[in-house]
C-alpha positions as a LaTeX table, in Angstrom:
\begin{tabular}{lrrr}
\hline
Residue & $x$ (\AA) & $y$ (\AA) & $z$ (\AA) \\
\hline
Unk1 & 42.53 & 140.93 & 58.34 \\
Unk2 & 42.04 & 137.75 & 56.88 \\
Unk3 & 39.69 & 134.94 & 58.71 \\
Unk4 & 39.93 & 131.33 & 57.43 \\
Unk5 & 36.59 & 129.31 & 56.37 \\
Unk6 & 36.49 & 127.51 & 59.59 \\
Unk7 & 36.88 & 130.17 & 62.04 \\
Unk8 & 33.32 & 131.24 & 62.30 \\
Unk9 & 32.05 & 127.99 & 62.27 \\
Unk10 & 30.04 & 126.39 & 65.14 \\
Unk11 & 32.16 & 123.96 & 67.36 \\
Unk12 & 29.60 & 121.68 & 68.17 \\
Unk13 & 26.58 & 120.14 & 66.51 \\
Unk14 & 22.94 & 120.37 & 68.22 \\
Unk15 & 21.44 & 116.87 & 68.38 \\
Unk16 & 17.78 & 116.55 & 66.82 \\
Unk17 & 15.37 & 114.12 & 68.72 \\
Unk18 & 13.58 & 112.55 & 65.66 \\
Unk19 & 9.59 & 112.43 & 66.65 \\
Unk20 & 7.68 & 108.90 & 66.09 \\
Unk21 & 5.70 & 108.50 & 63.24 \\
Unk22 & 2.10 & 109.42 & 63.36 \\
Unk23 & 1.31 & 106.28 & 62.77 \\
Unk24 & 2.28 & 104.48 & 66.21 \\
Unk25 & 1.77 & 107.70 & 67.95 \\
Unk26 & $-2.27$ & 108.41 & 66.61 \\
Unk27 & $-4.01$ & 108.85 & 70.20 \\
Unk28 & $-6.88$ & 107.61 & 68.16 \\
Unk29 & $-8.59$ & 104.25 & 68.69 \\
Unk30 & $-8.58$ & 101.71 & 66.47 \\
Unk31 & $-12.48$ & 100.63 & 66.27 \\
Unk32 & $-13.66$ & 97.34 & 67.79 \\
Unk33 & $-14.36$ & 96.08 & 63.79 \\
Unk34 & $-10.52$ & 96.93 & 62.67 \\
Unk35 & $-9.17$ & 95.16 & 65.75 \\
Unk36 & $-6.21$ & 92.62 & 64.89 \\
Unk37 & $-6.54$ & 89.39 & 66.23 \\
Unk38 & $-2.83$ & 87.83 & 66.82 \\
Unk39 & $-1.38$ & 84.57 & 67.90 \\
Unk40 & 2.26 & 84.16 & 68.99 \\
Unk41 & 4.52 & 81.23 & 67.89 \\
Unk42 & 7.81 & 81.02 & 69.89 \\
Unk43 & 7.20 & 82.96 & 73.08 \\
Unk44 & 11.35 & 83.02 & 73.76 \\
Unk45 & 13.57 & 85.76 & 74.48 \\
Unk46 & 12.38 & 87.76 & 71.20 \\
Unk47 & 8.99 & 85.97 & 71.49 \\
Unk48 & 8.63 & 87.58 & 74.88 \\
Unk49 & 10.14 & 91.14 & 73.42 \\
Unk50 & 7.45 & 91.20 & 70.82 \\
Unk51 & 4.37 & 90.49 & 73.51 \\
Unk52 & 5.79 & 93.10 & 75.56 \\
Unk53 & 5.82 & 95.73 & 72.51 \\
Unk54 & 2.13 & 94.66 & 71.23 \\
Unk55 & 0.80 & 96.37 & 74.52 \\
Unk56 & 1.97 & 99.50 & 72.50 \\
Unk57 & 0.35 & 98.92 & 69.46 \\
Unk58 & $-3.01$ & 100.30 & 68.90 \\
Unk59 & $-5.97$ & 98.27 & 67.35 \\
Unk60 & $-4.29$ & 94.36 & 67.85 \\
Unk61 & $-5.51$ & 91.87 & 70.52 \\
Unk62 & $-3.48$ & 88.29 & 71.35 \\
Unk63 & $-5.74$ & 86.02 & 71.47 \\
Unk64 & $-3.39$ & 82.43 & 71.61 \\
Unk65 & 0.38 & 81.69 & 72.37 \\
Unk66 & 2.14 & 78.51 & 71.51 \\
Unk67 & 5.95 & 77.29 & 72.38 \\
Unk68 & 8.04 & 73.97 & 72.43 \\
Unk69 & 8.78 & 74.87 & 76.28 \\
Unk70 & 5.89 & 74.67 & 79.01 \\
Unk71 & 7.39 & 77.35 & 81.27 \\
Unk72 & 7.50 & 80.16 & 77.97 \\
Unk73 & 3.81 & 79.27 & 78.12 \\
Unk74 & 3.40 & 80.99 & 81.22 \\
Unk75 & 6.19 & 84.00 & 80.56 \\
Unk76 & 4.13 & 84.79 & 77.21 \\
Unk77 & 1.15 & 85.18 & 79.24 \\
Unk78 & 3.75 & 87.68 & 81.86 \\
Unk79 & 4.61 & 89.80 & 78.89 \\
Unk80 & 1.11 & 90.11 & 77.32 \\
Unk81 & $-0.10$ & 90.87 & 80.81 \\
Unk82 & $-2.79$ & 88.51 & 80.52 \\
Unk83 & $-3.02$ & 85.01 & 82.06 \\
Unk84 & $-5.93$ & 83.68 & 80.65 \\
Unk85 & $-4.45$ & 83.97 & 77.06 \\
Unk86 & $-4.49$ & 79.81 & 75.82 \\
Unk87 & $-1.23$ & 78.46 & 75.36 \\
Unk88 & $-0.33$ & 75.51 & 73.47 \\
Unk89 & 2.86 & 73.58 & 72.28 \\
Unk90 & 1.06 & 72.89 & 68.89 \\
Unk91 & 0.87 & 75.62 & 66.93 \\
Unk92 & $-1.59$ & 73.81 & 64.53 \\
Unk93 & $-4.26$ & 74.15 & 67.32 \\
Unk94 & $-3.78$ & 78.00 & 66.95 \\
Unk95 & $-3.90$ & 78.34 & 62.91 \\
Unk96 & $-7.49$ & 76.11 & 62.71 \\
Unk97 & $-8.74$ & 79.15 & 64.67 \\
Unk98 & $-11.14$ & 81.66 & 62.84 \\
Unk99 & $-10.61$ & 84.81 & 65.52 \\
Unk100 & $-6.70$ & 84.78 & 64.64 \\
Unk101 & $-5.95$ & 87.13 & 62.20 \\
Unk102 & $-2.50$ & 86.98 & 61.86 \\
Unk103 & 0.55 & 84.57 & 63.52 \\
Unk104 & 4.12 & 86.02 & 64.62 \\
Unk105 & 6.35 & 83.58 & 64.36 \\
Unk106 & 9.45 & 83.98 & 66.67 \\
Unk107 & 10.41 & 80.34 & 66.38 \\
Unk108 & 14.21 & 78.73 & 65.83 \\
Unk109 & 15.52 & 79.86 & 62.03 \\
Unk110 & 14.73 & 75.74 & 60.86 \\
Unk111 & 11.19 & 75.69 & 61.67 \\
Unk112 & 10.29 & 79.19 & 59.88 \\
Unk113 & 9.55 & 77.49 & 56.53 \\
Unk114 & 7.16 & 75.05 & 58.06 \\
Unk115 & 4.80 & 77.58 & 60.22 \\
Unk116 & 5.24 & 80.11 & 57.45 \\
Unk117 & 3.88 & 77.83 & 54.91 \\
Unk118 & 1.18 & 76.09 & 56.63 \\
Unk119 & 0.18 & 79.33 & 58.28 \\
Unk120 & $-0.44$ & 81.49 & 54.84 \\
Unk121 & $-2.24$ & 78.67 & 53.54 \\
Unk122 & $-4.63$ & 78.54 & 56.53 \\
Unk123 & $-5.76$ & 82.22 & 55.16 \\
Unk124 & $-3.07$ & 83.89 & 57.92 \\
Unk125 & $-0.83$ & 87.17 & 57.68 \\
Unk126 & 2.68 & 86.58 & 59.19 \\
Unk127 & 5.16 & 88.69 & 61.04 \\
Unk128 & 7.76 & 86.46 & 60.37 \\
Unk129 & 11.49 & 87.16 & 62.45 \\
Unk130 & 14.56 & 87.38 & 60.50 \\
Unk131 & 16.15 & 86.18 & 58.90 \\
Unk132 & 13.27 & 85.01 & 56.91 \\
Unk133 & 15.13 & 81.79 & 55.80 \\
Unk134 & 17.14 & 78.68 & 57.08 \\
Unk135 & 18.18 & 78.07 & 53.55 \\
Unk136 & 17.95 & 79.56 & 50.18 \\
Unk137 & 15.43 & 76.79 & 49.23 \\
Unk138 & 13.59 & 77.75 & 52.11 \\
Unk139 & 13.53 & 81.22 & 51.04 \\
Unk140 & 12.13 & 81.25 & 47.72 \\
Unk141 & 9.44 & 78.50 & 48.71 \\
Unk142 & 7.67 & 81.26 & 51.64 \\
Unk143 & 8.02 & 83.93 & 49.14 \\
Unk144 & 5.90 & 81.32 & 46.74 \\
Unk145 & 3.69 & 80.61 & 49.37 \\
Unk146 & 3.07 & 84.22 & 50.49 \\
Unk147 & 2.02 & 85.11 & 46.58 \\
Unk148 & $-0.03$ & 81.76 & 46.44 \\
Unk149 & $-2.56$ & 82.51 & 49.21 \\
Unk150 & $-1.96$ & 86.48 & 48.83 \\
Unk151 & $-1.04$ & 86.84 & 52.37 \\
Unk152 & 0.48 & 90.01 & 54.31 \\
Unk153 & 4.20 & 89.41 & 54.94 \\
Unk154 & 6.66 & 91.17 & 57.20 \\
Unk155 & 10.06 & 90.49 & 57.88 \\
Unk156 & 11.34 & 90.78 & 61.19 \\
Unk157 & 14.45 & 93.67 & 61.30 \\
Unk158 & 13.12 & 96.31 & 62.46 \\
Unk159 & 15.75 & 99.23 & 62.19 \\
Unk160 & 13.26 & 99.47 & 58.35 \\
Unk161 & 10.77 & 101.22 & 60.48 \\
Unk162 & 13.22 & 102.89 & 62.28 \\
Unk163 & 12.52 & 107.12 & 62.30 \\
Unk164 & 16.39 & 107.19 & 62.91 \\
Unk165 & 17.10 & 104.87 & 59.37 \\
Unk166 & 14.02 & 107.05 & 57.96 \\
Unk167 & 15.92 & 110.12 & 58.08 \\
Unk168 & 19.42 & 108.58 & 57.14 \\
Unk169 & 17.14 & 107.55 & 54.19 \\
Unk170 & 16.09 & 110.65 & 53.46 \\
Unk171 & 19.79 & 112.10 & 53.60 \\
Unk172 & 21.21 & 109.63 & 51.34 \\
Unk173 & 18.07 & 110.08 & 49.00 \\
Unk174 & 18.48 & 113.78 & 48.74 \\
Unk175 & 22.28 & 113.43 & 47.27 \\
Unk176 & 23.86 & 114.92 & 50.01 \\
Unk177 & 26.24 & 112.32 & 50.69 \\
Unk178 & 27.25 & 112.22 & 46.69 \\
Unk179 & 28.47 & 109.53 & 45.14 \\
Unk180 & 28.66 & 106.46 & 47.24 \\
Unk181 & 31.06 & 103.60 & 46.50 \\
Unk182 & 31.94 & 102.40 & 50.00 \\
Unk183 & 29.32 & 101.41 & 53.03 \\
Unk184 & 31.35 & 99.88 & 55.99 \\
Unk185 & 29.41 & 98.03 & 58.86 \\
Unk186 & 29.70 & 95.96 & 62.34 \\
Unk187 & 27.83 & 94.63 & 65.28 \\
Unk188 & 30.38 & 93.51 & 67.96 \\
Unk189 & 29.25 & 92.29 & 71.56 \\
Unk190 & 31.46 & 91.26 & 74.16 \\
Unk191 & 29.43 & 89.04 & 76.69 \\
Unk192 & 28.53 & 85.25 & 76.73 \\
Unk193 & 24.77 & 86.69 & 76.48 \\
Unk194 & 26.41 & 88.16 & 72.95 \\
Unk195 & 27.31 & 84.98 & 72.22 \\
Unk196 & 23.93 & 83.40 & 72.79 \\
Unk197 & 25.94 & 81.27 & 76.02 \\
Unk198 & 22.24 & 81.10 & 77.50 \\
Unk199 & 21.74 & 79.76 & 81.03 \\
Unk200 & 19.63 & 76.53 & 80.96 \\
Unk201 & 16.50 & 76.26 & 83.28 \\
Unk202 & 16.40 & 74.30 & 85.99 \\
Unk203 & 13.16 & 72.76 & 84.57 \\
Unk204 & 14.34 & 72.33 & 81.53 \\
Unk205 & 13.69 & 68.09 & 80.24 \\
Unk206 & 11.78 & 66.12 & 78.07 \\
Unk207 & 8.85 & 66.46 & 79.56 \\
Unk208 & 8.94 & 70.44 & 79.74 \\
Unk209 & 9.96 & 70.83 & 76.00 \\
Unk210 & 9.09 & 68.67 & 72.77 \\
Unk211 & 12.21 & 67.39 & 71.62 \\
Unk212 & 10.99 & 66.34 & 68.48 \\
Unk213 & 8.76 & 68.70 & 67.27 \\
Unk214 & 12.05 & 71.35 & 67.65 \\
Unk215 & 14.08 & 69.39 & 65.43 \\
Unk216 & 11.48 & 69.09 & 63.01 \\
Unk217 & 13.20 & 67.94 & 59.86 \\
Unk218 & 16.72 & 68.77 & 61.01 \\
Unk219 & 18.82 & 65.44 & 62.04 \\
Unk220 & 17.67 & 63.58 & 64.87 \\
Unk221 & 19.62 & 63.70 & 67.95 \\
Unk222 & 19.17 & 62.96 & 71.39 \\
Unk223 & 17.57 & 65.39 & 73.59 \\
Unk224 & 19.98 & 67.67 & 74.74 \\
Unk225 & 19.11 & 71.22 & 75.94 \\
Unk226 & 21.76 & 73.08 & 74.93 \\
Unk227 & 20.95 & 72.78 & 71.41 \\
Unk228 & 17.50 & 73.97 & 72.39 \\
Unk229 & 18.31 & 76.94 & 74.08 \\
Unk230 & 21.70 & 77.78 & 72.67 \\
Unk231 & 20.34 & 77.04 & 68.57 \\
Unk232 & 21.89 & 79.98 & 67.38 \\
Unk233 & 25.51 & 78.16 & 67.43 \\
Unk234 & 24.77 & 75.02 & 65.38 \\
Unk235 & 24.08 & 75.09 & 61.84 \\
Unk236 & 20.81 & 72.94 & 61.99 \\
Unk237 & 19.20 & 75.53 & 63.37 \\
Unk238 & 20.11 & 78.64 & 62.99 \\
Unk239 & 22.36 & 81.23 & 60.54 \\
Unk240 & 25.20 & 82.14 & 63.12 \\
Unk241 & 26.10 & 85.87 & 63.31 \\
Unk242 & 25.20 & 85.78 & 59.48 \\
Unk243 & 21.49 & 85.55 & 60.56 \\
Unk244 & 21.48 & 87.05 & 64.15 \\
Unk245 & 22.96 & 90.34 & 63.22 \\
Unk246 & 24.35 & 90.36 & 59.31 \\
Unk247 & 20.69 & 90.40 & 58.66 \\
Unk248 & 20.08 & 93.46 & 60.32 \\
Unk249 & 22.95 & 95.48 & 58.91 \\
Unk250 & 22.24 & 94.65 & 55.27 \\
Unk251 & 18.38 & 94.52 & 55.95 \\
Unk252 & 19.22 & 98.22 & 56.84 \\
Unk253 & 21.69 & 98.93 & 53.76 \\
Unk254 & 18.81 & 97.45 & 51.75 \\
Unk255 & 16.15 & 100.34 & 53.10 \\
Unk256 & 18.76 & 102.89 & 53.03 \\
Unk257 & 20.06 & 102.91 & 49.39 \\
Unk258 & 16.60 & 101.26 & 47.69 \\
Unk259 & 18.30 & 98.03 & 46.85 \\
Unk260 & 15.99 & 95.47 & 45.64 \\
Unk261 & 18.28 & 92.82 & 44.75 \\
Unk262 & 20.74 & 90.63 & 46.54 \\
Unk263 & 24.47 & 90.79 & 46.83 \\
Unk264 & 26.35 & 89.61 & 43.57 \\
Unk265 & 28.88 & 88.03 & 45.62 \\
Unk266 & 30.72 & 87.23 & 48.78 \\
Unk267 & 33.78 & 86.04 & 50.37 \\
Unk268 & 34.14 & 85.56 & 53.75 \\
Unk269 & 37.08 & 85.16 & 56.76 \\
Unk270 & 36.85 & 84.77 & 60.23 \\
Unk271 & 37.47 & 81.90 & 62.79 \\
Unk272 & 36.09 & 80.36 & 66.28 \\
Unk273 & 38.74 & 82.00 & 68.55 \\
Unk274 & 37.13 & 82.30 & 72.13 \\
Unk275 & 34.38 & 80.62 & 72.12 \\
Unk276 & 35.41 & 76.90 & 72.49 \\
Unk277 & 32.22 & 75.55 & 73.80 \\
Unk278 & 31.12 & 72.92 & 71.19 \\
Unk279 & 29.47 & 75.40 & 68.70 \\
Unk280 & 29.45 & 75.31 & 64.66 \\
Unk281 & 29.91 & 79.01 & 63.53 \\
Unk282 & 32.59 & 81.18 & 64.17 \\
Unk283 & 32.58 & 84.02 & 66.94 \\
Unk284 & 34.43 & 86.60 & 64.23 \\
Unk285 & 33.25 & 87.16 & 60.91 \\
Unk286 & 33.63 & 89.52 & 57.92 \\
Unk287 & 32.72 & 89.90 & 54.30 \\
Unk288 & 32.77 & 91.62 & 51.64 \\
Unk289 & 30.46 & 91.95 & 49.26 \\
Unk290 & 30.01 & 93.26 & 45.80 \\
Unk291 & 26.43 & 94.84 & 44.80 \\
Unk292 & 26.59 & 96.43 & 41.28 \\
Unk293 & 27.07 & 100.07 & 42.05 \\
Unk294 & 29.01 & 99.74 & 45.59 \\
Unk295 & 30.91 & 97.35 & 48.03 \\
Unk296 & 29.86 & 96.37 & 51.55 \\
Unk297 & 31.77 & 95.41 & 54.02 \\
Unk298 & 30.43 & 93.95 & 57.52 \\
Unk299 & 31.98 & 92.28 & 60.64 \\
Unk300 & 30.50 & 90.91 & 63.74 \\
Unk301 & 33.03 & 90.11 & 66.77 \\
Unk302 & 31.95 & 88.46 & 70.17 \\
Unk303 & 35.40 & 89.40 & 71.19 \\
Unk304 & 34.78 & 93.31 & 71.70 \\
Unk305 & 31.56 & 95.32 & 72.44 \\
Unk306 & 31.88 & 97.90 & 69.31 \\
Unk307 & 27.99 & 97.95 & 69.05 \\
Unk308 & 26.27 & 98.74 & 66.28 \\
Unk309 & 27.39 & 100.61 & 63.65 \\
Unk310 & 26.93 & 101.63 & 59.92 \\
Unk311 & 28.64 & 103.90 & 57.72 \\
Unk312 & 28.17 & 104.99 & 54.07 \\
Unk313 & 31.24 & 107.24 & 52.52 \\
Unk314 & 30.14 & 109.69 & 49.85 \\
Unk315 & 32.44 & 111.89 & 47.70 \\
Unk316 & 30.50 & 114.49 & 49.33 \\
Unk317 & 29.63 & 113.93 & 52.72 \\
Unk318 & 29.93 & 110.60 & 55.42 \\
Unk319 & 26.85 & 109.36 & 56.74 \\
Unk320 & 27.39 & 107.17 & 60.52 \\
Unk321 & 24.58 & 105.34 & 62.40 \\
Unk322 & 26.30 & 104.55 & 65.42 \\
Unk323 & 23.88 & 102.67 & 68.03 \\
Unk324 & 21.02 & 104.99 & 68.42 \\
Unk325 & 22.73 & 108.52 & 66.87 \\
Unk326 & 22.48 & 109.22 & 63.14 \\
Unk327 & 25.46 & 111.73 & 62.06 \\
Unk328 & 26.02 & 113.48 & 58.83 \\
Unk329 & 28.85 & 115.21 & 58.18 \\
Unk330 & 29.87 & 116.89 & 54.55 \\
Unk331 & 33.37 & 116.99 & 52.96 \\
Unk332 & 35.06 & 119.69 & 52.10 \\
Unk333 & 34.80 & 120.41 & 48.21 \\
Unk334 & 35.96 & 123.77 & 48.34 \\
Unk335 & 38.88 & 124.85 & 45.74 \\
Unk336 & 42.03 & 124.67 & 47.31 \\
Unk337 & 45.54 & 125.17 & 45.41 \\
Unk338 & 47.56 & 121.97 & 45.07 \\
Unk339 & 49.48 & 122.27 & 48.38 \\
Unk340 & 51.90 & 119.08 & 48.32 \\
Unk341 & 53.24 & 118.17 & 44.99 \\
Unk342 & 54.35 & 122.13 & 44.31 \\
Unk343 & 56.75 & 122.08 & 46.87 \\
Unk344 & 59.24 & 119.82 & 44.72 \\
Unk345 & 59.07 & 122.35 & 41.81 \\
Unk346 & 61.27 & 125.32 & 42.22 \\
Unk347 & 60.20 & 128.79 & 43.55 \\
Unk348 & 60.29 & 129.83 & 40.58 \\
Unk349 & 57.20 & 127.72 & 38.78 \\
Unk350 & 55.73 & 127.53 & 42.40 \\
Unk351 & 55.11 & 131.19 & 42.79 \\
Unk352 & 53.29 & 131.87 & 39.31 \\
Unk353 & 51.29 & 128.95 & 39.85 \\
Unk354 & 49.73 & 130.08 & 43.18 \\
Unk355 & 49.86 & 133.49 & 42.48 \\
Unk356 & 47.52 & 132.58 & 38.79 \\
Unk357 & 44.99 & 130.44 & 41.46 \\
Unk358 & 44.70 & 133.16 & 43.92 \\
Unk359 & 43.35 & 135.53 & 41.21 \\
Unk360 & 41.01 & 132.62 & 39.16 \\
Unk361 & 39.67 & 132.07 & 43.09 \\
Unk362 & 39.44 & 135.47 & 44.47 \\
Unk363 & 37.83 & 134.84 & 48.45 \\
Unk364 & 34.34 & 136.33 & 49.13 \\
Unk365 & 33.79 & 140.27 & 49.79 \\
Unk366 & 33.19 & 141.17 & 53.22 \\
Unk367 & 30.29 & 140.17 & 55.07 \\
Unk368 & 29.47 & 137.47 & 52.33 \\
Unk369 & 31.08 & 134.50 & 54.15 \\
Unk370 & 29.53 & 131.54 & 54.58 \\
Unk371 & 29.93 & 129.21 & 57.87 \\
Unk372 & 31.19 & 125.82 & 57.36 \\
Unk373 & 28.41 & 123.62 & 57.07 \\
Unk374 & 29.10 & 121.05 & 60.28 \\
Unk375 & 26.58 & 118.72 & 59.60 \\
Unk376 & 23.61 & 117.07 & 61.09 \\
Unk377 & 23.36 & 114.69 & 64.80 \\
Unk378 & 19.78 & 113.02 & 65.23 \\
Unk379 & 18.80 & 110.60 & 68.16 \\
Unk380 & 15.57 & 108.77 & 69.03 \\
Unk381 & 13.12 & 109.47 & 72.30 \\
Unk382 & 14.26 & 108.58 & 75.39 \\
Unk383 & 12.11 & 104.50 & 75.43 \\
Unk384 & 11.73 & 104.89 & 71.80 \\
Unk385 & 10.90 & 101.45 & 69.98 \\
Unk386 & 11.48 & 100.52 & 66.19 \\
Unk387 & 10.08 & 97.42 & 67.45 \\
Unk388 & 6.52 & 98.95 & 67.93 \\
Unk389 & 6.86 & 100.83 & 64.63 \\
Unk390 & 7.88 & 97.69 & 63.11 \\
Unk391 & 4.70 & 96.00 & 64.18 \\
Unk392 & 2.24 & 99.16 & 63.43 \\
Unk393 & 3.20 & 99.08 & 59.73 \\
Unk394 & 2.86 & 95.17 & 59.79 \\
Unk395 & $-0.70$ & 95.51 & 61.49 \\
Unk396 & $-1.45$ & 98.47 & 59.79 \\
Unk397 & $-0.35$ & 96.35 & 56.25 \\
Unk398 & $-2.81$ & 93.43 & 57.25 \\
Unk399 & $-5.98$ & 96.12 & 57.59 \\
Unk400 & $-5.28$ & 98.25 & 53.98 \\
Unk401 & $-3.51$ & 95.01 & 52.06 \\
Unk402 & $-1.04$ & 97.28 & 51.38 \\
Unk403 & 2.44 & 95.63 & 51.35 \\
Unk404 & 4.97 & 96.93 & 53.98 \\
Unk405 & 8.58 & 97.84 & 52.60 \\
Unk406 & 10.34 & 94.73 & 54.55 \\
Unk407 & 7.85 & 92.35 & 52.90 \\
Unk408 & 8.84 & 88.36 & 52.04 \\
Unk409 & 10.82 & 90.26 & 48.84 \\
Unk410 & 12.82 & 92.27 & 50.66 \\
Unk411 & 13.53 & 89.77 & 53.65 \\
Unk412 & 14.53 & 86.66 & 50.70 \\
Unk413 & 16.90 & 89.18 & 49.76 \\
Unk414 & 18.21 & 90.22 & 52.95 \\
Unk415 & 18.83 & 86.45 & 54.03 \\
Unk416 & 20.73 & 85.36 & 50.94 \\
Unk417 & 23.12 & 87.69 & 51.57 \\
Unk418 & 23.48 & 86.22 & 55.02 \\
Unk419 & 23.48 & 82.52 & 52.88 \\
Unk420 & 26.27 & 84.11 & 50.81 \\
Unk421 & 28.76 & 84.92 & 53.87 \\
Unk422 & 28.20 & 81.17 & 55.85 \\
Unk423 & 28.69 & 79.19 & 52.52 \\
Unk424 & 31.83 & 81.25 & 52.01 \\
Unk425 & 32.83 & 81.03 & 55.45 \\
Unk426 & 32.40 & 77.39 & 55.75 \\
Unk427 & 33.82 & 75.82 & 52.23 \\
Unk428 & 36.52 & 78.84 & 51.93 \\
Unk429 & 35.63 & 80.59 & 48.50 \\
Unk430 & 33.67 & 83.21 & 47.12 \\
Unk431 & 30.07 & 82.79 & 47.06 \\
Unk432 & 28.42 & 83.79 & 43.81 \\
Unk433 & 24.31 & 84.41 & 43.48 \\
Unk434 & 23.41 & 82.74 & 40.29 \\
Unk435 & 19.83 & 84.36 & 40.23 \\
Unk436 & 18.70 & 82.60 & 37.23 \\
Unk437 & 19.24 & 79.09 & 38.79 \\
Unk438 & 18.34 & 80.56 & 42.46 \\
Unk439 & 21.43 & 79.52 & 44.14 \\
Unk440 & 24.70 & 79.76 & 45.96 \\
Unk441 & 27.76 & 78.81 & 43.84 \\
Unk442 & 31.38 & 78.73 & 44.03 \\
Unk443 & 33.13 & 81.43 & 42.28 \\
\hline
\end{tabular}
């Protein structure tokens, strides 16, 4: 009796649970000496996220927050658990202080440059949230500034400290996956929250929020709080989908496959479809983009809740990070006779030819089969969070001086390509990254 390959392999996959790293999971103290002293700049929704995950992190203190808006002066101090921490709307205040170490700046995409800049040269390491840059200009000037006053950088996506990415690293480094030519990506949401539709306080006014300090060097405008609290749709502010979530997919891509440069090109398509509210960027988006030894493509949609996913498509095995599940599954590269084209020859060429393959393939003896490799599942902890990894390798950076991997390099790169899909998007053409000149042009 015959059995096929398949019939003796398992039906289902077990599911690893990936363990922390040692590093955010040491039970060991930090000493008093080693303590990190931090200050928070923008104490918004991710502002508030970040606080929240620092009471995870060992050996780092807050010692200051600072925001545009009075009343995220008091839900910093809610999320740090402590409200006696000194809040300020002047972040200035907070980088003329000698006890702060470093600064985590969580501000609107526009005013990164500014902080960034003044706060490296005021002796500070920066946790800076992605995407690193409002502009290309912008970009290149933090990374200056960074190697000017030799300052620790991080770059806020944190899926780089992810263990889940770490071990989808560690498959694609080992060759399983083969050859890869093709890496496929998408964050869809479905929700007005998804589409940064924000409620506006009841508080909200001039006199609760500095108007002009927010638009900093953007163009001046009357007040007008849906710009404030909704920045992510206008393009004096913000990146779009391009910098809310393209950032994190290639940011990922970028950890995952070692790439240390940009994209080569891009062309974008998409369209405001839903919507309608007054914004500047679209609620769909794809590109594609060309890297020298494989093409990306990536789509966000506020029209669908697809979540997050990832895929890189080997000759030899598929690799899918779907939400918070890695799965790797191999192809099948086992011989098999040509089983289509043979069946418009005649019996009589048909026959010879399958009868020569069975005997230059002859299948294994008894008892030496082999079960169908089905592949690997991993997951994360139930309340695990890359975002306190993410901030342990920063923190942990600032005491050795030793870079981390998603350093002001590796988040320039990471927001050009987000650059490359809105200036495609917007004048209709393929972006090209001229590196020697350091810019955007058409192609």
């Amino acid at each position: 009796m015959q059995i096929g390959s398949g019939a003796i392999a398992a039906t289902t996959i077990a599911k690893n649970i990936l363990q922390p790293h040692l590093l955010a999971a040491s039970p060991r103290p930090v000493a008093p000496s080693d303590t990190v002293r931090f200050a928070s700049i923008g104490t918004g929704i991710r502002g508030c996220e970040h606080l929240q995950a620092s009471l995870s992190v060992p050996g780092i203190q807050c010692v200051a927050v600072c925001d545009l808006y009075d009343s995220r002066h008091t839900a910093a101090q809610e999320a740090v658990q402590n409200p006696s921490v000194p809040a300020t709307r002047d972040y200035r205040t907070i980088l003329d202080r000698k006890d702060v170490d470093s600064v985590l700046i969580a501000t609107m995409d526009h005013n990164h440059r500014h902080i960034f800049e003044d706060a490296v040269a005021a002796g500070k390491d920066v946790y800076c949230e992605k995407p690193m840059s409002h502009t290309v200009e912008d970009g290149f000037a933090m990374m200056e500034a960074a190697h000017k006053h030799n300052r620790m950088v991080c770059v806020g996506s944190q899926r780089v400290s992810s263990i889940l990415y770490a071990k989808a690293k560690e498959i694609y480094d080992s060759g399983k996956l083969g050859d890869v030519f093709s890496i496929n990506a998408y964050w869809d949401r479905n929700s007005p929250s998804g589409a940064w539709v924000y409620p506006i306080p009841s508080d909200a006014s001039e006199k609760t929020i500095d108007w002009n300090s927010f638009l900093g060097e953007a163009p001046k405008k009357a007040f007008d709080p849906v710009r404030f609290f909704r920045w992510r749709c206008f393009t004096d502010y913000g990146e779009g989908l391009g910098g809310d979530l393209f950032v994190h997919l290639i940011s990922g891509i970028h950890f995952i496959t070692g790439t240390t440069q940009p994209a080569q090109r891009g062309i974008s398509s998409g369209g405001l479809f839903h919507f309608k509210d007054g914004r500047e960027f679209p609620d769909l988006i794809e590109t594609l983009y060309d890297y020298p030894n494989f093409r990306v493509t990536l789509r966000c949609n506020l029209m669908n809740n697809g979540g997050e996913f990832i895929a890189f498509y080997g000759n030899k095995g598929t690799m899918i990070i779907k939400d918070s599940t890695l799965t790797y599954k191999p192809e099948d590269t086992r011989p098999e006779p040509e089983g289509y084209s043979i069946y418009g020859w005649p019996k009589s060429l048909r026959d010879p030819y399958l009868k020569e393959w069975d005997e230059q393939h002859p299948e294994p003896k008894a008892l030496q089969w082999k079960t169908e490799d089905q592949g690997e599942t991993y997951t994360v902890p139930k309340g695990y969070s890359d975002t306190v990894d993410h901030q342990t390798n920063f923190y942990h950076a600032v005491r050795s001086r030793k870079p981390v991997v998603e350093n002001e390099i590796f988040g320039n790169n990471a927001a050009i390509g987000c650059h490359l899909a809105n200036f495609s998007y917007f004048n209709k053409t393929v972006a090209v990254w001229d590196g020697s000149s350091k810019k955007i042009v058409k192609g």
